[in-house]
């Protein structure tokens, strides 16, 4: 069974939602038969790469709220994250363009390190004192290496703005086609969609339901066909 998750590194509910989903998946009896794929979704696609600003300033401008309201929201998010065992800096975080991170995540998928990288990027953005936006490509290379990726290869991806760009845009088009206008957005076996950072119990229920409704394999058996099994291979008799 495949679970696809549309997220953005700048999305705090994606950070919290992943932790809740991971807990449900860890307890799922068929965990080893579930493939998780992270898909790209930019919350602020029009922001220039070098346009970095404090989170509180971004929130007040984007949503028309006061600084006190924005800070209260951050404190609430911090409490939600802490309840899931996540570190979360409620002050002095910044916000910027995430396109290069999404490109790196597609590269990491090819290397089998996508889940490791997305978790490291989340932690770096929401918990670390250092910025993932204002220190340039070398900061992202450092995080890619921490996820088990080759530094030179990651550097090459970041240096070429076209590398994996089409993959990011394809994910975003697909999200729109599926009706996702916000993240996190979870799609289970292309049958069920779960929107938002739902409780762990709901993710567990969704996994169980999607697994239970997988189509059973219909075997076409002629009866006499030779095959190999754990006990060896059938040998035709003369």
JSON list of C-alpha atoms in Angstrom, two decimals:
[
{"chain": "A", "resi": 1, "resn": "UNK", "atom": "CA", "xyz": [0.00, 0.00, 0.00]},
{"chain": "A", "resi": 2, "resn": "UNK", "atom": "CA", "xyz": [1.25, 3.48, -0.84]},
{"chain": "A", "resi": 3, "resn": "UNK", "atom": "CA", "xyz": [0.67, 6.63, 1.19]},
{"chain": "A", "resi": 4, "resn": "UNK", "atom": "CA", "xyz": [1.48, 9.94, -0.48]},
{"chain": "A", "resi": 5, "resn": "UNK", "atom": "CA", "xyz": [1.84, 13.05, 1.68]},
{"chain": "A", "resi": 6, "resn": "UNK", "atom": "CA", "xyz": [1.74, 16.55, 0.23]},
{"chain": "A", "resi": 7, "resn": "UNK", "atom": "CA", "xyz": [3.59, 18.94, 2.55]},
{"chain": "A", "resi": 8, "resn": "UNK", "atom": "CA", "xyz": [5.73, 22.06, 2.78]},
{"chain": "A", "resi": 9, "resn": "UNK", "atom": "CA", "xyz": [8.74, 22.49, 5.06]},
{"chain": "A", "resi": 10, "resn": "UNK", "atom": "CA", "xyz": [7.38, 25.91, 6.08]},
{"chain": "A", "resi": 11, "resn": "UNK", "atom": "CA", "xyz": [4.11, 24.37, 7.29]},
{"chain": "A", "resi": 12, "resn": "UNK", "atom": "CA", "xyz": [4.02, 23.81, 11.08]},
{"chain": "A", "resi": 13, "resn": "UNK", "atom": "CA", "xyz": [0.96, 21.57, 10.86]},
{"chain": "A", "resi": 14, "resn": "UNK", "atom": "CA", "xyz": [2.86, 19.37, 8.39]},
{"chain": "A", "resi": 15, "resn": "UNK", "atom": "CA", "xyz": [5.58, 18.99, 11.03]},
{"chain": "A", "resi": 16, "resn": "UNK", "atom": "CA", "xyz": [3.01, 18.04, 13.68]},
{"chain": "A", "resi": 17, "resn": "UNK", "atom": "CA", "xyz": [0.93, 15.96, 11.26]},
{"chain": "A", "resi": 18, "resn": "UNK", "atom": "CA", "xyz": [3.91, 13.86, 10.20]},
{"chain": "A", "resi": 19, "resn": "UNK", "atom": "CA", "xyz": [4.65, 13.01, 13.84]},
{"chain": "A", "resi": 20, "resn": "UNK", "atom": "CA", "xyz": [1.05, 11.90, 14.39]},
{"chain": "A", "resi": 21, "resn": "UNK", "atom": "CA", "xyz": [0.95, 9.88, 11.18]},
{"chain": "A", "resi": 22, "resn": "UNK", "atom": "CA", "xyz": [4.31, 8.26, 11.99]},
{"chain": "A", "resi": 23, "resn": "UNK", "atom": "CA", "xyz": [2.96, 7.11, 15.35]},
{"chain": "A", "resi": 24, "resn": "UNK", "atom": "CA", "xyz": [-0.04, 5.52, 13.66]},
{"chain": "A", "resi": 25, "resn": "UNK", "atom": "CA", "xyz": [2.16, 3.89, 11.03]},
{"chain": "A", "resi": 26, "resn": "UNK", "atom": "CA", "xyz": [4.60, 2.55, 13.62]},
{"chain": "A", "resi": 27, "resn": "UNK", "atom": "CA", "xyz": [1.74, 0.71, 15.34]},
{"chain": "A", "resi": 28, "resn": "UNK", "atom": "CA", "xyz": [0.17, -0.51, 12.09]},
{"chain": "A", "resi": 29, "resn": "UNK", "atom": "CA", "xyz": [0.49, -4.32, 11.77]},
{"chain": "A", "resi": 30, "resn": "UNK", "atom": "CA", "xyz": [1.40, -4.12, 8.08]},
{"chain": "A", "resi": 31, "resn": "UNK", "atom": "CA", "xyz": [3.93, -1.32, 8.48]},
{"chain": "A", "resi": 32, "resn": "UNK", "atom": "CA", "xyz": [6.57, -3.10, 6.38]},
{"chain": "A", "resi": 33, "resn": "UNK", "atom": "CA", "xyz": [4.20, -3.24, 3.43]},
{"chain": "A", "resi": 34, "resn": "UNK", "atom": "CA", "xyz": [3.42, 0.48, 3.38]},
{"chain": "A", "resi": 35, "resn": "UNK", "atom": "CA", "xyz": [5.42, 2.78, 1.09]},
{"chain": "A", "resi": 36, "resn": "UNK", "atom": "CA", "xyz": [5.42, 6.45, 2.11]},
{"chain": "A", "resi": 37, "resn": "UNK", "atom": "CA", "xyz": [6.16, 9.06, -0.55]},
{"chain": "A", "resi": 38, "resn": "UNK", "atom": "CA", "xyz": [6.48, 12.78, 0.22]},
{"chain": "A", "resi": 39, "resn": "UNK", "atom": "CA", "xyz": [5.08, 15.14, -2.41]},
{"chain": "A", "resi": 40, "resn": "UNK", "atom": "CA", "xyz": [5.77, 18.83, -2.96]},
{"chain": "A", "resi": 41, "resn": "UNK", "atom": "CA", "xyz": [3.43, 21.69, -2.09]},
{"chain": "A", "resi": 42, "resn": "UNK", "atom": "CA", "xyz": [4.62, 25.29, -1.70]},
{"chain": "A", "resi": 43, "resn": "UNK", "atom": "CA", "xyz": [2.61, 27.52, 0.61]},
{"chain": "A", "resi": 44, "resn": "UNK", "atom": "CA", "xyz": [4.37, 30.63, -0.71]},
{"chain": "A", "resi": 45, "resn": "UNK", "atom": "CA", "xyz": [5.44, 29.80, -4.29]},
{"chain": "A", "resi": 46, "resn": "UNK", "atom": "CA", "xyz": [5.67, 33.43, -5.38]},
{"chain": "A", "resi": 47, "resn": "UNK", "atom": "CA", "xyz": [8.26, 34.38, -2.78]},
{"chain": "A", "resi": 48, "resn": "UNK", "atom": "CA", "xyz": [11.70, 35.13, -4.20]},
{"chain": "A", "resi": 49, "resn": "UNK", "atom": "CA", "xyz": [14.55, 32.91, -3.06]},
{"chain": "A", "resi": 50, "resn": "UNK", "atom": "CA", "xyz": [16.31, 35.70, -1.18]},
{"chain": "A", "resi": 51, "resn": "UNK", "atom": "CA", "xyz": [13.15, 37.12, 0.41]},
{"chain": "A", "resi": 52, "resn": "UNK", "atom": "CA", "xyz": [13.46, 36.03, 4.05]},
{"chain": "A", "resi": 53, "resn": "UNK", "atom": "CA", "xyz": [11.50, 37.60, 6.89]},
{"chain": "A", "resi": 54, "resn": "UNK", "atom": "CA", "xyz": [10.55, 36.82, 10.49]},
{"chain": "A", "resi": 55, "resn": "UNK", "atom": "CA", "xyz": [7.61, 34.44, 10.86]},
{"chain": "A", "resi": 56, "resn": "UNK", "atom": "CA", "xyz": [5.67, 36.90, 13.02]},
{"chain": "A", "resi": 57, "resn": "UNK", "atom": "CA", "xyz": [6.04, 39.65, 10.40]},
{"chain": "A", "resi": 58, "resn": "UNK", "atom": "CA", "xyz": [4.93, 37.25, 7.67]},
{"chain": "A", "resi": 59, "resn": "UNK", "atom": "CA", "xyz": [1.84, 36.22, 9.65]},
{"chain": "A", "resi": 60, "resn": "UNK", "atom": "CA", "xyz": [0.76, 39.77, 10.46]},
{"chain": "A", "resi": 61, "resn": "UNK", "atom": "CA", "xyz": [1.11, 40.83, 6.84]},
{"chain": "A", "resi": 62, "resn": "UNK", "atom": "CA", "xyz": [-0.47, 37.74, 5.28]},
{"chain": "A", "resi": 63, "resn": "UNK", "atom": "CA", "xyz": [-3.41, 37.30, 7.66]},
{"chain": "A", "resi": 64, "resn": "UNK", "atom": "CA", "xyz": [-3.92, 40.84, 8.92]},
{"chain": "A", "resi": 65, "resn": "UNK", "atom": "CA", "xyz": [-3.50, 39.83, 12.56]},
{"chain": "A", "resi": 66, "resn": "UNK", "atom": "CA", "xyz": [-1.72, 41.69, 15.32]},
{"chain": "A", "resi": 67, "resn": "UNK", "atom": "CA", "xyz": [1.73, 40.68, 16.52]},
{"chain": "A", "resi": 68, "resn": "UNK", "atom": "CA", "xyz": [0.16, 39.51, 19.78]},
{"chain": "A", "resi": 69, "resn": "UNK", "atom": "CA", "xyz": [-2.26, 37.26, 17.88]},
{"chain": "A", "resi": 70, "resn": "UNK", "atom": "CA", "xyz": [0.52, 35.88, 15.72]},
{"chain": "A", "resi": 71, "resn": "UNK", "atom": "CA", "xyz": [2.67, 35.15, 18.75]},
{"chain": "A", "resi": 72, "resn": "UNK", "atom": "CA", "xyz": [-0.24, 33.47, 20.53]},
{"chain": "A", "resi": 73, "resn": "UNK", "atom": "CA", "xyz": [-0.67, 31.24, 17.49]},
{"chain": "A", "resi": 74, "resn": "UNK", "atom": "CA", "xyz": [2.99, 30.30, 17.62]},
{"chain": "A", "resi": 75, "resn": "UNK", "atom": "CA", "xyz": [2.71, 29.46, 21.31]},
{"chain": "A", "resi": 76, "resn": "UNK", "atom": "CA", "xyz": [-0.26, 27.21, 20.56]},
{"chain": "A", "resi": 77, "resn": "UNK", "atom": "CA", "xyz": [1.67, 25.47, 17.81]},
{"chain": "A", "resi": 78, "resn": "UNK", "atom": "CA", "xyz": [4.58, 25.01, 20.19]},
{"chain": "A", "resi": 79, "resn": "UNK", "atom": "CA", "xyz": [2.28, 23.29, 22.67]},
{"chain": "A", "resi": 80, "resn": "UNK", "atom": "CA", "xyz": [0.83, 21.04, 19.96]},
{"chain": "A", "resi": 81, "resn": "UNK", "atom": "CA", "xyz": [4.32, 20.09, 18.82]},
{"chain": "A", "resi": 82, "resn": "UNK", "atom": "CA", "xyz": [5.49, 19.41, 22.39]},
{"chain": "A", "resi": 83, "resn": "UNK", "atom": "CA", "xyz": [2.55, 17.05, 22.88]},
{"chain": "A", "resi": 84, "resn": "UNK", "atom": "CA", "xyz": [3.96, 14.96, 20.02]},
{"chain": "A", "resi": 85, "resn": "UNK", "atom": "CA", "xyz": [7.50, 15.03, 21.45]},
{"chain": "A", "resi": 86, "resn": "UNK", "atom": "CA", "xyz": [8.71, 17.65, 18.96]},
{"chain": "A", "resi": 87, "resn": "UNK", "atom": "CA", "xyz": [10.92, 20.65, 19.65]},
{"chain": "A", "resi": 88, "resn": "UNK", "atom": "CA", "xyz": [9.49, 23.96, 18.41]},
{"chain": "A", "resi": 89, "resn": "UNK", "atom": "CA", "xyz": [10.90, 27.46, 18.65]},
{"chain": "A", "resi": 90, "resn": "UNK", "atom": "CA", "xyz": [8.01, 29.85, 19.20]},
{"chain": "A", "resi": 91, "resn": "UNK", "atom": "CA", "xyz": [10.17, 32.95, 18.74]},
{"chain": "A", "resi": 92, "resn": "UNK", "atom": "CA", "xyz": [12.74, 34.28, 16.28]},
{"chain": "A", "resi": 93, "resn": "UNK", "atom": "CA", "xyz": [12.08, 31.83, 13.45]},
{"chain": "A", "resi": 94, "resn": "UNK", "atom": "CA", "xyz": [12.13, 33.06, 9.87]},
{"chain": "A", "resi": 95, "resn": "UNK", "atom": "CA", "xyz": [10.26, 32.26, 6.68]},
{"chain": "A", "resi": 96, "resn": "UNK", "atom": "CA", "xyz": [11.32, 32.00, 3.06]},
{"chain": "A", "resi": 97, "resn": "UNK", "atom": "CA", "xyz": [11.07, 30.16, -0.24]},
{"chain": "A", "resi": 98, "resn": "UNK", "atom": "CA", "xyz": [11.11, 26.34, 0.01]},
{"chain": "A", "resi": 99, "resn": "UNK", "atom": "CA", "xyz": [11.46, 25.41, -3.68]},
{"chain": "A", "resi": 100, "resn": "UNK", "atom": "CA", "xyz": [15.10, 24.27, -3.39]},
{"chain": "A", "resi": 101, "resn": "UNK", "atom": "CA", "xyz": [14.21, 22.07, -0.42]},
{"chain": "A", "resi": 102, "resn": "UNK", "atom": "CA", "xyz": [11.52, 20.38, -2.48]},
{"chain": "A", "resi": 103, "resn": "UNK", "atom": "CA", "xyz": [14.00, 19.82, -5.31]},
{"chain": "A", "resi": 104, "resn": "UNK", "atom": "CA", "xyz": [16.40, 18.23, -2.84]},
{"chain": "A", "resi": 105, "resn": "UNK", "atom": "CA", "xyz": [13.63, 16.00, -1.50]},
{"chain": "A", "resi": 106, "resn": "UNK", "atom": "CA", "xyz": [13.03, 14.62, -5.00]},
{"chain": "A", "resi": 107, "resn": "UNK", "atom": "CA", "xyz": [16.75, 13.92, -5.30]},
{"chain": "A", "resi": 108, "resn": "UNK", "atom": "CA", "xyz": [16.66, 12.25, -1.87]},
{"chain": "A", "resi": 109, "resn": "UNK", "atom": "CA", "xyz": [13.77, 10.06, -3.01]},
{"chain": "A", "resi": 110, "resn": "UNK", "atom": "CA", "xyz": [15.94, 8.66, -5.80]},
{"chain": "A", "resi": 111, "resn": "UNK", "atom": "CA", "xyz": [18.59, 7.85, -3.20]},
{"chain": "A", "resi": 112, "resn": "UNK", "atom": "CA", "xyz": [16.13, 6.21, -0.80]},
{"chain": "A", "resi": 113, "resn": "UNK", "atom": "CA", "xyz": [16.69, 8.96, 1.82]},
{"chain": "A", "resi": 114, "resn": "UNK", "atom": "CA", "xyz": [13.58, 11.10, 1.42]},
{"chain": "A", "resi": 115, "resn": "UNK", "atom": "CA", "xyz": [12.00, 10.47, 4.81]},
{"chain": "A", "resi": 116, "resn": "UNK", "atom": "CA", "xyz": [15.33, 11.10, 6.55]},
{"chain": "A", "resi": 117, "resn": "UNK", "atom": "CA", "xyz": [15.79, 14.41, 4.76]},
{"chain": "A", "resi": 118, "resn": "UNK", "atom": "CA", "xyz": [12.29, 15.74, 5.32]},
{"chain": "A", "resi": 119, "resn": "UNK", "atom": "CA", "xyz": [12.52, 15.03, 9.03]},
{"chain": "A", "resi": 120, "resn": "UNK", "atom": "CA", "xyz": [15.88, 16.81, 9.24]},
{"chain": "A", "resi": 121, "resn": "UNK", "atom": "CA", "xyz": [14.53, 19.79, 7.30]},
{"chain": "A", "resi": 122, "resn": "UNK", "atom": "CA", "xyz": [11.51, 20.04, 9.59]},
{"chain": "A", "resi": 123, "resn": "UNK", "atom": "CA", "xyz": [13.66, 19.94, 12.69]},
{"chain": "A", "resi": 124, "resn": "UNK", "atom": "CA", "xyz": [16.08, 22.48, 11.27]},
{"chain": "A", "resi": 125, "resn": "UNK", "atom": "CA", "xyz": [13.28, 24.89, 10.37]},
{"chain": "A", "resi": 126, "resn": "UNK", "atom": "CA", "xyz": [11.15, 24.57, 13.49]},
{"chain": "A", "resi": 127, "resn": "UNK", "atom": "CA", "xyz": [13.63, 23.73, 16.24]},
{"chain": "A", "resi": 128, "resn": "UNK", "atom": "CA", "xyz": [17.17, 24.81, 15.35]},
{"chain": "A", "resi": 129, "resn": "UNK", "atom": "CA", "xyz": [18.51, 28.29, 16.02]},
{"chain": "A", "resi": 130, "resn": "UNK", "atom": "CA", "xyz": [20.18, 28.43, 12.60]},
{"chain": "A", "resi": 131, "resn": "UNK", "atom": "CA", "xyz": [18.04, 29.38, 9.62]},
{"chain": "A", "resi": 132, "resn": "UNK", "atom": "CA", "xyz": [17.34, 27.11, 6.66]},
{"chain": "A", "resi": 133, "resn": "UNK", "atom": "CA", "xyz": [16.58, 30.17, 4.55]},
{"chain": "A", "resi": 134, "resn": "UNK", "atom": "CA", "xyz": [19.19, 32.85, 5.15]},
{"chain": "A", "resi": 135, "resn": "UNK", "atom": "CA", "xyz": [22.48, 30.89, 5.14]},
{"chain": "A", "resi": 136, "resn": "UNK", "atom": "CA", "xyz": [22.44, 29.90, 1.46]},
{"chain": "A", "resi": 137, "resn": "UNK", "atom": "CA", "xyz": [22.90, 26.57, -0.29]},
{"chain": "A", "resi": 138, "resn": "UNK", "atom": "CA", "xyz": [25.65, 25.32, 1.98]},
{"chain": "A", "resi": 139, "resn": "UNK", "atom": "CA", "xyz": [23.21, 25.12, 4.88]},
{"chain": "A", "resi": 140, "resn": "UNK", "atom": "CA", "xyz": [21.00, 22.83, 2.81]},
{"chain": "A", "resi": 141, "resn": "UNK", "atom": "CA", "xyz": [24.02, 20.78, 1.74]},
{"chain": "A", "resi": 142, "resn": "UNK", "atom": "CA", "xyz": [24.91, 20.32, 5.40]},
{"chain": "A", "resi": 143, "resn": "UNK", "atom": "CA", "xyz": [21.41, 19.06, 6.15]},
{"chain": "A", "resi": 144, "resn": "UNK", "atom": "CA", "xyz": [21.45, 16.77, 3.09]},
{"chain": "A", "resi": 145, "resn": "UNK", "atom": "CA", "xyz": [24.68, 15.20, 4.35]},
{"chain": "A", "resi": 146, "resn": "UNK", "atom": "CA", "xyz": [23.08, 14.68, 7.77]},
{"chain": "A", "resi": 147, "resn": "UNK", "atom": "CA", "xyz": [20.35, 12.73, 5.95]},
{"chain": "A", "resi": 148, "resn": "UNK", "atom": "CA", "xyz": [22.94, 10.45, 4.35]},
{"chain": "A", "resi": 149, "resn": "UNK", "atom": "CA", "xyz": [23.27, 12.17, 0.97]},
{"chain": "A", "resi": 150, "resn": "UNK", "atom": "CA", "xyz": [26.49, 12.97, -0.86]},
{"chain": "A", "resi": 151, "resn": "UNK", "atom": "CA", "xyz": [27.57, 16.60, -0.39]},
{"chain": "A", "resi": 152, "resn": "UNK", "atom": "CA", "xyz": [28.85, 17.14, -3.93]},
{"chain": "A", "resi": 153, "resn": "UNK", "atom": "CA", "xyz": [25.74, 15.59, -5.45]},
{"chain": "A", "resi": 154, "resn": "UNK", "atom": "CA", "xyz": [23.46, 17.76, -3.32]},
{"chain": "A", "resi": 155, "resn": "UNK", "atom": "CA", "xyz": [25.54, 20.82, -4.22]},
{"chain": "A", "resi": 156, "resn": "UNK", "atom": "CA", "xyz": [25.16, 19.99, -7.92]},
{"chain": "A", "resi": 157, "resn": "UNK", "atom": "CA", "xyz": [21.37, 19.74, -7.59]},
{"chain": "A", "resi": 158, "resn": "UNK", "atom": "CA", "xyz": [21.14, 23.08, -5.82]},
{"chain": "A", "resi": 159, "resn": "UNK", "atom": "CA", "xyz": [23.42, 24.78, -8.34]},
{"chain": "A", "resi": 160, "resn": "UNK", "atom": "CA", "xyz": [21.12, 23.83, -11.23]},
{"chain": "A", "resi": 161, "resn": "UNK", "atom": "CA", "xyz": [17.72, 25.54, -10.81]},
{"chain": "A", "resi": 162, "resn": "UNK", "atom": "CA", "xyz": [16.16, 23.19, -13.35]},
{"chain": "A", "resi": 163, "resn": "UNK", "atom": "CA", "xyz": [17.16, 19.99, -11.49]},
{"chain": "A", "resi": 164, "resn": "UNK", "atom": "CA", "xyz": [13.98, 18.27, -10.28]},
{"chain": "A", "resi": 165, "resn": "UNK", "atom": "CA", "xyz": [12.02, 21.47, -10.87]},
{"chain": "A", "resi": 166, "resn": "UNK", "atom": "CA", "xyz": [9.59, 19.65, -13.17]},
{"chain": "A", "resi": 167, "resn": "UNK", "atom": "CA", "xyz": [9.03, 17.02, -10.46]},
{"chain": "A", "resi": 168, "resn": "UNK", "atom": "CA", "xyz": [8.09, 19.69, -7.95]},
{"chain": "A", "resi": 169, "resn": "UNK", "atom": "CA", "xyz": [5.70, 21.36, -10.36]},
{"chain": "A", "resi": 170, "resn": "UNK", "atom": "CA", "xyz": [4.15, 18.01, -11.30]},
{"chain": "A", "resi": 171, "resn": "UNK", "atom": "CA", "xyz": [3.44, 17.29, -7.63]},
{"chain": "A", "resi": 172, "resn": "UNK", "atom": "CA", "xyz": [1.82, 20.67, -7.23]},
{"chain": "A", "resi": 173, "resn": "UNK", "atom": "CA", "xyz": [-0.38, 20.21, -10.30]},
{"chain": "A", "resi": 174, "resn": "UNK", "atom": "CA", "xyz": [-1.43, 16.81, -9.04]},
{"chain": "A", "resi": 175, "resn": "UNK", "atom": "CA", "xyz": [-2.33, 18.25, -5.65]},
{"chain": "A", "resi": 176, "resn": "UNK", "atom": "CA", "xyz": [-4.63, 20.72, -7.39]},
{"chain": "A", "resi": 177, "resn": "UNK", "atom": "CA", "xyz": [-6.20, 17.93, -9.45]},
{"chain": "A", "resi": 178, "resn": "UNK", "atom": "CA", "xyz": [-6.87, 15.96, -6.27]},
{"chain": "A", "resi": 179, "resn": "UNK", "atom": "CA", "xyz": [-8.56, 18.96, -4.68]},
{"chain": "A", "resi": 180, "resn": "UNK", "atom": "CA", "xyz": [-5.85, 19.69, -2.11]},
{"chain": "A", "resi": 181, "resn": "UNK", "atom": "CA", "xyz": [-5.81, 23.40, -1.35]},
{"chain": "A", "resi": 182, "resn": "UNK", "atom": "CA", "xyz": [-3.83, 23.08, 1.86]},
{"chain": "A", "resi": 183, "resn": "UNK", "atom": "CA", "xyz": [-1.34, 20.82, 3.59]},
{"chain": "A", "resi": 184, "resn": "UNK", "atom": "CA", "xyz": [-0.68, 18.36, 5.02]},
{"chain": "A", "resi": 185, "resn": "UNK", "atom": "CA", "xyz": [-2.72, 16.23, 2.66]},
{"chain": "A", "resi": 186, "resn": "UNK", "atom": "CA", "xyz": [-2.50, 12.43, 2.85]},
{"chain": "A", "resi": 187, "resn": "UNK", "atom": "CA", "xyz": [-3.63, 10.10, 0.06]},
{"chain": "A", "resi": 188, "resn": "UNK", "atom": "CA", "xyz": [-3.90, 6.40, 0.88]},
{"chain": "A", "resi": 189, "resn": "UNK", "atom": "CA", "xyz": [-3.71, 3.98, -2.05]},
{"chain": "A", "resi": 190, "resn": "UNK", "atom": "CA", "xyz": [-5.32, 6.61, -4.27]},
{"chain": "A", "resi": 191, "resn": "UNK", "atom": "CA", "xyz": [-8.64, 5.79, -2.59]},
{"chain": "A", "resi": 192, "resn": "UNK", "atom": "CA", "xyz": [-8.81, 7.91, 0.56]},
{"chain": "A", "resi": 193, "resn": "UNK", "atom": "CA", "xyz": [-7.73, 11.44, 1.34]},
{"chain": "A", "resi": 194, "resn": "UNK", "atom": "CA", "xyz": [-7.02, 12.81, 4.79]},
{"chain": "A", "resi": 195, "resn": "UNK", "atom": "CA", "xyz": [-6.63, 16.56, 5.16]},
{"chain": "A", "resi": 196, "resn": "UNK", "atom": "CA", "xyz": [-4.78, 18.28, 7.98]},
{"chain": "A", "resi": 197, "resn": "UNK", "atom": "CA", "xyz": [-2.83, 17.23, 11.07]},
{"chain": "A", "resi": 198, "resn": "UNK", "atom": "CA", "xyz": [-5.47, 14.80, 12.26]},
{"chain": "A", "resi": 199, "resn": "UNK", "atom": "CA", "xyz": [-5.18, 12.88, 15.56]},
{"chain": "A", "resi": 200, "resn": "UNK", "atom": "CA", "xyz": [-3.08, 9.71, 15.52]},
{"chain": "A", "resi": 201, "resn": "UNK", "atom": "CA", "xyz": [-6.23, 7.65, 16.05]},
{"chain": "A", "resi": 202, "resn": "UNK", "atom": "CA", "xyz": [-7.78, 8.90, 12.82]},
{"chain": "A", "resi": 203, "resn": "UNK", "atom": "CA", "xyz": [-4.62, 8.09, 10.86]},
{"chain": "A", "resi": 204, "resn": "UNK", "atom": "CA", "xyz": [-4.68, 4.58, 12.37]},
{"chain": "A", "resi": 205, "resn": "UNK", "atom": "CA", "xyz": [-8.30, 4.18, 11.32]},
{"chain": "A", "resi": 206, "resn": "UNK", "atom": "CA", "xyz": [-7.56, 5.39, 7.80]},
{"chain": "A", "resi": 207, "resn": "UNK", "atom": "CA", "xyz": [-4.64, 2.97, 7.42]},
{"chain": "A", "resi": 208, "resn": "UNK", "atom": "CA", "xyz": [-6.76, 0.05, 8.61]},
{"chain": "A", "resi": 209, "resn": "UNK", "atom": "CA", "xyz": [-9.64, 0.94, 6.33]},
{"chain": "A", "resi": 210, "resn": "UNK", "atom": "CA", "xyz": [-7.48, 1.45, 3.25]},
{"chain": "A", "resi": 211, "resn": "UNK", "atom": "CA", "xyz": [-5.62, -1.81, 3.91]},
{"chain": "A", "resi": 212, "resn": "UNK", "atom": "CA", "xyz": [-8.84, -3.76, 4.41]},
{"chain": "A", "resi": 213, "resn": "UNK", "atom": "CA", "xyz": [-10.27, -2.57, 1.11]},
{"chain": "A", "resi": 214, "resn": "UNK", "atom": "CA", "xyz": [-7.29, -3.47, -1.01]},
{"chain": "A", "resi": 215, "resn": "UNK", "atom": "CA", "xyz": [-8.42, -5.73, -3.90]},
{"chain": "A", "resi": 216, "resn": "UNK", "atom": "CA", "xyz": [-7.69, -9.40, -3.38]},
{"chain": "A", "resi": 217, "resn": "UNK", "atom": "CA", "xyz": [-5.39, -11.04, -5.91]},
{"chain": "A", "resi": 218, "resn": "UNK", "atom": "CA", "xyz": [-7.23, -13.34, -8.32]},
{"chain": "A", "resi": 219, "resn": "UNK", "atom": "CA", "xyz": [-5.07, -16.28, -9.29]},
{"chain": "A", "resi": 220, "resn": "UNK", "atom": "CA", "xyz": [-5.35, -17.87, -12.72]},
{"chain": "A", "resi": 221, "resn": "UNK", "atom": "CA", "xyz": [-4.04, -21.40, -12.24]},
{"chain": "A", "resi": 222, "resn": "UNK", "atom": "CA", "xyz": [-3.85, -24.07, -14.93]},
{"chain": "A", "resi": 223, "resn": "UNK", "atom": "CA", "xyz": [-2.87, -26.70, -12.38]},
{"chain": "A", "resi": 224, "resn": "UNK", "atom": "CA", "xyz": [0.14, -28.30, -14.04]},
{"chain": "A", "resi": 225, "resn": "UNK", "atom": "CA", "xyz": [2.49, -25.35, -14.51]},
{"chain": "A", "resi": 226, "resn": "UNK", "atom": "CA", "xyz": [5.99, -25.84, -13.07]},
{"chain": "A", "resi": 227, "resn": "UNK", "atom": "CA", "xyz": [7.27, -23.41, -10.44]},
{"chain": "A", "resi": 228, "resn": "UNK", "atom": "CA", "xyz": [9.97, -22.97, -7.82]},
{"chain": "A", "resi": 229, "resn": "UNK", "atom": "CA", "xyz": [9.30, -22.63, -4.12]},
{"chain": "A", "resi": 230, "resn": "UNK", "atom": "CA", "xyz": [11.04, -22.78, -0.73]},
{"chain": "A", "resi": 231, "resn": "UNK", "atom": "CA", "xyz": [11.47, -26.56, -1.12]},
{"chain": "A", "resi": 232, "resn": "UNK", "atom": "CA", "xyz": [13.03, -26.36, -4.54]},
{"chain": "A", "resi": 233, "resn": "UNK", "atom": "CA", "xyz": [11.89, -26.50, -8.15]},
{"chain": "A", "resi": 234, "resn": "UNK", "atom": "CA", "xyz": [9.57, -28.93, -9.83]},
{"chain": "A", "resi": 235, "resn": "UNK", "atom": "CA", "xyz": [11.55, -31.08, -12.26]},
{"chain": "A", "resi": 236, "resn": "UNK", "atom": "CA", "xyz": [9.68, -32.43, -15.31]},
{"chain": "A", "resi": 237, "resn": "UNK", "atom": "CA", "xyz": [9.70, -36.21, -15.42]},
{"chain": "A", "resi": 238, "resn": "UNK", "atom": "CA", "xyz": [10.73, -37.96, -18.64]}
]
